[in-house]
Tab-separated table of C-alpha atoms in Angstrom:
chain	number	residue	atom	x	y	z
A	635	UNK	CA	-10.873	13.130	-6.733
A	636	UNK	CA	-7.295	12.466	-6.441
A	637	UNK	CA	-6.324	13.808	-3.169
A	638	UNK	CA	-2.659	12.931	-3.523
A	639	UNK	CA	-1.033	13.643	-6.899
A	640	UNK	CA	2.326	11.943	-7.589
A	641	UNK	CA	4.680	12.850	-10.501
A	642	UNK	CA	6.481	11.821	-12.685
A	643	UNK	CA	4.653	8.499	-13.704
A	644	UNK	CA	7.915	6.911	-14.776
A	645	UNK	CA	11.416	7.930	-14.304
A	646	UNK	CA	14.699	6.571	-15.868
A	647	UNK	CA	17.829	7.469	-14.114
A	648	UNK	CA	21.557	6.349	-14.649
A	649	UNK	CA	23.293	4.576	-11.944
A	650	UNK	CA	24.794	7.052	-9.310
A	651	UNK	CA	22.314	9.683	-10.268
A	652	UNK	CA	19.655	11.251	-8.091
A	653	UNK	CA	15.908	10.250	-8.420
A	654	UNK	CA	13.354	12.698	-7.330
A	655	UNK	CA	9.682	11.857	-7.133
A	656	UNK	CA	7.121	14.599	-6.124
A	657	UNK	CA	3.779	14.452	-4.265
A	658	UNK	CA	1.211	16.990	-3.631
A	659	UNK	CA	-1.786	16.696	-1.198
A	660	UNK	CA	-4.901	18.714	-0.772
A	661	UNK	CA	-6.277	17.633	2.590
A	662	UNK	CA	-4.909	19.714	5.552
A	663	UNK	CA	-5.815	17.006	7.814
A	664	UNK	CA	-3.096	14.749	6.737
A	665	UNK	CA	-0.344	14.660	9.250
A	666	UNK	CA	1.757	11.340	8.093
A	667	UNK	CA	3.350	10.962	4.983
A	668	UNK	CA	4.918	7.433	4.214
A	669	UNK	CA	6.830	6.396	1.036
A	670	UNK	CA	6.454	2.837	-0.036
A	671	UNK	CA	8.479	0.783	-2.389
A	672	UNK	CA	7.096	-2.106	-4.341
A	673	UNK	CA	8.827	-4.573	-6.548
A	674	UNK	CA	7.013	-6.633	-9.226
A	675	UNK	CA	4.942	-9.294	-7.739
A	676	UNK	CA	5.265	-8.182	-4.040
A	677	UNK	CA	3.534	-6.206	-1.691
A	678	UNK	CA	4.529	-2.536	-0.853
A	679	UNK	CA	7.037	-1.987	1.867
A	680	UNK	CA	7.539	1.138	3.880
A	681	UNK	CA	10.602	2.964	2.938
A	682	UNK	CA	10.576	6.089	5.059
A	683	UNK	CA	7.987	8.417	6.616
A	684	UNK	CA	7.681	11.951	7.778
A	685	UNK	CA	5.468	14.017	9.938
A	686	UNK	CA	4.811	17.843	9.143
A	687	UNK	CA	6.602	19.049	12.321
A	688	UNK	CA	9.915	18.557	10.282
A	689	UNK	CA	11.007	19.653	6.762
A	690	UNK	CA	13.270	16.782	6.101
A	691	UNK	CA	14.110	13.322	6.850
A	692	UNK	CA	16.843	11.417	5.887
A	693	UNK	CA	17.405	7.549	6.156
A	694	UNK	CA	20.726	6.445	4.402
A	695	UNK	CA	20.442	7.404	0.401
A	696	UNK	CA	16.734	8.205	1.014
A	697	UNK	CA	15.474	11.463	1.880
A	698	UNK	CA	11.891	13.130	2.228
A	699	UNK	CA	11.578	16.908	1.796
A	700	UNK	CA	8.435	18.335	3.092
A	701	UNK	CA	6.868	21.726	2.550
A	702	UNK	CA	4.082	22.207	4.657
A	703	UNK	CA	2.798	25.689	3.064
A	704	UNK	CA	2.849	24.326	-0.428
A	705	UNK	CA	1.411	20.934	0.607
A	706	UNK	CA	4.152	19.155	-1.270
A	707	UNK	CA	6.651	16.501	-0.345
A	708	UNK	CA	9.138	14.682	-2.376
A	709	UNK	CA	11.534	11.552	-2.193
A	710	UNK	CA	15.079	11.869	-3.095
A	711	UNK	CA	17.065	8.821	-3.894
A	712	UNK	CA	20.801	9.641	-3.713
A	713	UNK	CA	23.381	7.557	-5.843
A	714	UNK	CA	20.585	5.542	-7.402
A	715	UNK	CA	21.396	2.025	-7.791
A	716	UNK	CA	19.819	-0.779	-10.274
A	717	UNK	CA	18.458	-2.419	-7.072
A	718	UNK	CA	16.353	0.638	-6.633
A	719	UNK	CA	14.392	-0.106	-9.755
A	720	UNK	CA	10.859	-0.565	-8.518
A	721	UNK	CA	7.455	1.459	-8.141
A	722	UNK	CA	7.408	3.905	-5.621
A	723	UNK	CA	3.969	5.385	-3.946
A	724	UNK	CA	3.689	8.324	-1.742
A	725	UNK	CA	0.765	8.373	0.733
A	726	UNK	CA	-0.841	10.701	3.089
A	727	UNK	CA	-2.995	10.012	6.084
A	728	UNK	CA	-4.712	11.404	9.018
A	729	UNK	CA	-4.198	10.154	12.427
A	730	UNK	CA	-7.450	11.529	13.598
A	731	UNK	CA	-9.280	9.363	11.235
A	732	UNK	CA	-8.952	5.428	10.514
A	733	UNK	CA	-5.302	5.636	9.618
A	734	UNK	CA	-6.079	4.597	6.098
A	735	UNK	CA	-3.568	6.074	3.743
A	736	UNK	CA	-4.546	7.898	0.473
A	737	UNK	CA	-1.868	6.735	-2.318
A	738	UNK	CA	-0.550	8.445	-5.204
A	739	UNK	CA	-0.693	6.913	-8.463
A	740	UNK	CA	2.837	5.490	-8.249
A	741	UNK	CA	6.233	6.243	-9.975
A	742	UNK	CA	7.968	3.404	-11.926
A	743	UNK	CA	11.693	3.982	-11.387
A	744	UNK	CA	14.316	2.214	-13.730
A	745	UNK	CA	18.142	2.790	-12.811
A	746	UNK	CA	20.236	1.910	-15.602
A	747	UNK	CA	23.711	0.297	-14.805
B	1344	UNK	CA	9.496	-7.072	13.272
B	1345	UNK	CA	6.143	-6.184	11.803
B	1346	UNK	CA	5.843	-9.049	9.425
B	1347	UNK	CA	2.653	-9.763	7.640
B	1348	UNK	CA	2.179	-13.009	5.511
B	1349	UNK	CA	-0.507	-14.097	2.888
B	1350	UNK	CA	-1.381	-17.363	1.661
B	1351	UNK	CA	-1.517	-18.559	-1.118
B	1352	UNK	CA	0.874	-16.295	-2.784
B	1353	UNK	CA	-0.904	-17.330	-6.212
B	1354	UNK	CA	-4.001	-19.259	-7.053
B	1355	UNK	CA	-5.649	-20.122	-10.358
B	1356	UNK	CA	-9.297	-21.276	-10.280
B	1357	UNK	CA	-12.166	-21.844	-12.586
B	1358	UNK	CA	-15.110	-19.442	-13.043
B	1359	UNK	CA	-17.756	-19.885	-10.386
B	1360	UNK	CA	-15.549	-21.234	-7.556
B	1361	UNK	CA	-14.824	-19.561	-4.174
B	1362	UNK	CA	-11.384	-18.638	-3.182
B	1363	UNK	CA	-9.968	-17.846	0.268
B	1364	UNK	CA	-7.008	-15.749	1.001
B	1365	UNK	CA	-5.429	-15.496	4.515
B	1366	UNK	CA	-3.562	-12.612	6.055
B	1367	UNK	CA	-1.740	-13.189	8.969
B	1368	UNK	CA	0.277	-10.937	11.247
B	1369	UNK	CA	3.370	-12.891	12.432
B	1370	UNK	CA	4.865	-10.910	15.285
B	1371	UNK	CA	2.237	-8.426	16.350
B	1372	UNK	CA	-1.480	-8.200	17.108
B	1373	UNK	CA	-3.250	-6.382	14.324
B	1374	UNK	CA	-6.049	-4.287	15.544
B	1375	UNK	CA	-7.168	-3.257	12.212
B	1376	UNK	CA	-6.394	-5.177	8.639
B	1377	UNK	CA	-7.075	-3.647	5.216
B	1378	UNK	CA	-7.528	-5.530	1.872
B	1379	UNK	CA	-6.377	-3.921	-1.273
B	1380	UNK	CA	-6.799	-4.533	-4.874
B	1381	UNK	CA	-4.162	-3.697	-7.382
B	1382	UNK	CA	-4.352	-3.988	-11.151
B	1383	UNK	CA	-1.228	-3.953	-13.370
B	1384	UNK	CA	0.590	-0.789	-13.443
B	1385	UNK	CA	-1.995	1.013	-11.071
B	1386	UNK	CA	-2.157	1.967	-7.388
B	1387	UNK	CA	-3.611	0.212	-4.439
B	1388	UNK	CA	-7.247	0.397	-4.236
B	1389	UNK	CA	-8.646	-0.125	-0.755
B	1390	UNK	CA	-11.287	-2.562	-0.770
B	1391	UNK	CA	-12.368	-2.946	2.933
B	1392	UNK	CA	-11.302	-2.303	6.390
B	1393	UNK	CA	-11.593	-4.767	9.090
B	1394	UNK	CA	-11.385	-4.708	12.809
B	1395	UNK	CA	-11.260	-8.098	15.113
B	1396	UNK	CA	-14.438	-9.258	16.079
B	1397	UNK	CA	-16.470	-6.758	14.030
B	1398	UNK	CA	-18.001	-6.521	10.371
B	1399	UNK	CA	-15.696	-5.271	7.886
B	1400	UNK	CA	-16.366	-1.783	6.379
B	1401	UNK	CA	-16.391	-1.888	2.682
B	1402	UNK	CA	-15.373	1.023	0.436
B	1403	UNK	CA	-17.949	2.300	-1.992
B	1404	UNK	CA	-18.562	-0.010	-4.962
B	1405	UNK	CA	-16.936	-3.013	-3.448
B	1406	UNK	CA	-19.575	-5.891	-3.164
B	1407	UNK	CA	-19.616	-7.155	0.206
B	1408	UNK	CA	-21.522	-10.458	-0.588
B	1409	UNK	CA	-18.759	-11.010	-3.380
B	1410	UNK	CA	-15.904	-10.297	-1.099
B	1411	UNK	CA	-16.357	-11.730	2.273
B	1412	UNK	CA	-14.107	-10.695	4.831
B	1413	UNK	CA	-13.468	-12.353	8.369
B	1414	UNK	CA	-11.218	-11.059	11.085
B	1415	UNK	CA	-11.553	-13.731	13.462
B	1416	UNK	CA	-8.664	-12.855	15.558
B	1417	UNK	CA	-5.886	-10.227	16.133
B	1418	UNK	CA	-3.595	-12.154	13.875
B	1419	UNK	CA	-5.793	-13.603	10.934
B	1420	UNK	CA	-8.109	-11.898	8.483
B	1421	UNK	CA	-9.507	-13.731	5.436
B	1422	UNK	CA	-10.893	-12.481	2.253
B	1423	UNK	CA	-12.902	-15.090	0.291
B	1424	UNK	CA	-13.889	-14.198	-3.272
B	1425	UNK	CA	-17.081	-15.819	-3.995
B	1426	UNK	CA	-18.392	-17.154	-7.249
B	1427	UNK	CA	-15.168	-15.799	-8.757
B	1428	UNK	CA	-15.290	-14.546	-12.487
B	1429	UNK	CA	-12.240	-13.466	-14.663
B	1430	UNK	CA	-12.827	-9.961	-13.983
B	1431	UNK	CA	-11.880	-10.696	-10.412
B	1432	UNK	CA	-8.573	-11.714	-11.670
B	1433	UNK	CA	-6.065	-9.276	-9.827
B	1434	UNK	CA	-3.369	-8.976	-7.194
B	1435	UNK	CA	-4.963	-8.890	-3.885
B	1436	UNK	CA	-2.860	-7.286	-0.876
B	1437	UNK	CA	-3.446	-7.033	2.680
B	1438	UNK	CA	-1.902	-4.859	5.308
B	1439	UNK	CA	-2.086	-4.569	9.053
B	1440	UNK	CA	-1.790	-1.724	11.640
B	1441	UNK	CA	-0.193	-2.455	14.917
B	1442	UNK	CA	-2.263	-0.647	17.537
B	1443	UNK	CA	0.496	-1.304	19.920
B	1444	UNK	CA	3.016	0.775	18.283
B	1445	UNK	CA	2.534	4.112	16.891
B	1446	UNK	CA	-0.426	2.921	15.021
B	1447	UNK	CA	0.324	5.101	11.899
B	1448	UNK	CA	2.255	2.613	9.789
B	1449	UNK	CA	0.703	0.037	7.843
B	1450	UNK	CA	2.611	-3.463	7.057
B	1451	UNK	CA	1.641	-5.072	3.880
B	1452	UNK	CA	1.642	-8.572	3.227
B	1453	UNK	CA	3.429	-9.935	-0.192
B	1454	UNK	CA	0.080	-10.214	-2.032
B	1455	UNK	CA	-1.887	-12.770	-3.682
B	1456	UNK	CA	-2.033	-13.152	-7.363
B	1457	UNK	CA	-5.469	-14.477	-8.442
B	1458	UNK	CA	-6.209	-15.845	-11.856
B	1459	UNK	CA	-9.868	-16.844	-12.802
B	1460	UNK	CA	-10.200	-18.913	-15.830
């Protein structure tokens, strides 16, 4: 059972464009939603995270939008750059549990120069 | 801050040998460490959770006698792949949770590429 559904599986964007990755979750106990960025051959790195008490969080070119009622959240990368080309994973976890994140399947982003 | 290292970064071994992978939290004490396995173009699959000084908790389908985990201190956890076989070839990633901070964030190591011939 996939508790966090992520789409699209792959995404190609031109330099300067906006990259949008969407995730949906089922477990209402989830209360922490991080996004990770992973380059080939490297471990994931935390990019940005949000809690359900806010609808949006922005850090530089990266923004998370969160819709609690729809149980959906998305990552927006503004002014996408070739260096943003990587695999992005959304995740969801519950602070009341063991802090183990449930990961989405990942989105491979390619930003063309 | 919050740096996690792994050693070795890659290892090639013969079938039947054992391989040990180290995971260290460099600038914080990790109350909990996690071991993941990742196949090409796939998501991270949690193998086990380890707390310092106690036995690891393995996910369903992960052989605890095959993948030995030791969390000897608050900064070191080791994963030993015993009697490795080609099907164990994969990318192994550890992560650590800093209990002194918010505790929600996991900090990942750079991963270890294992190739079993």
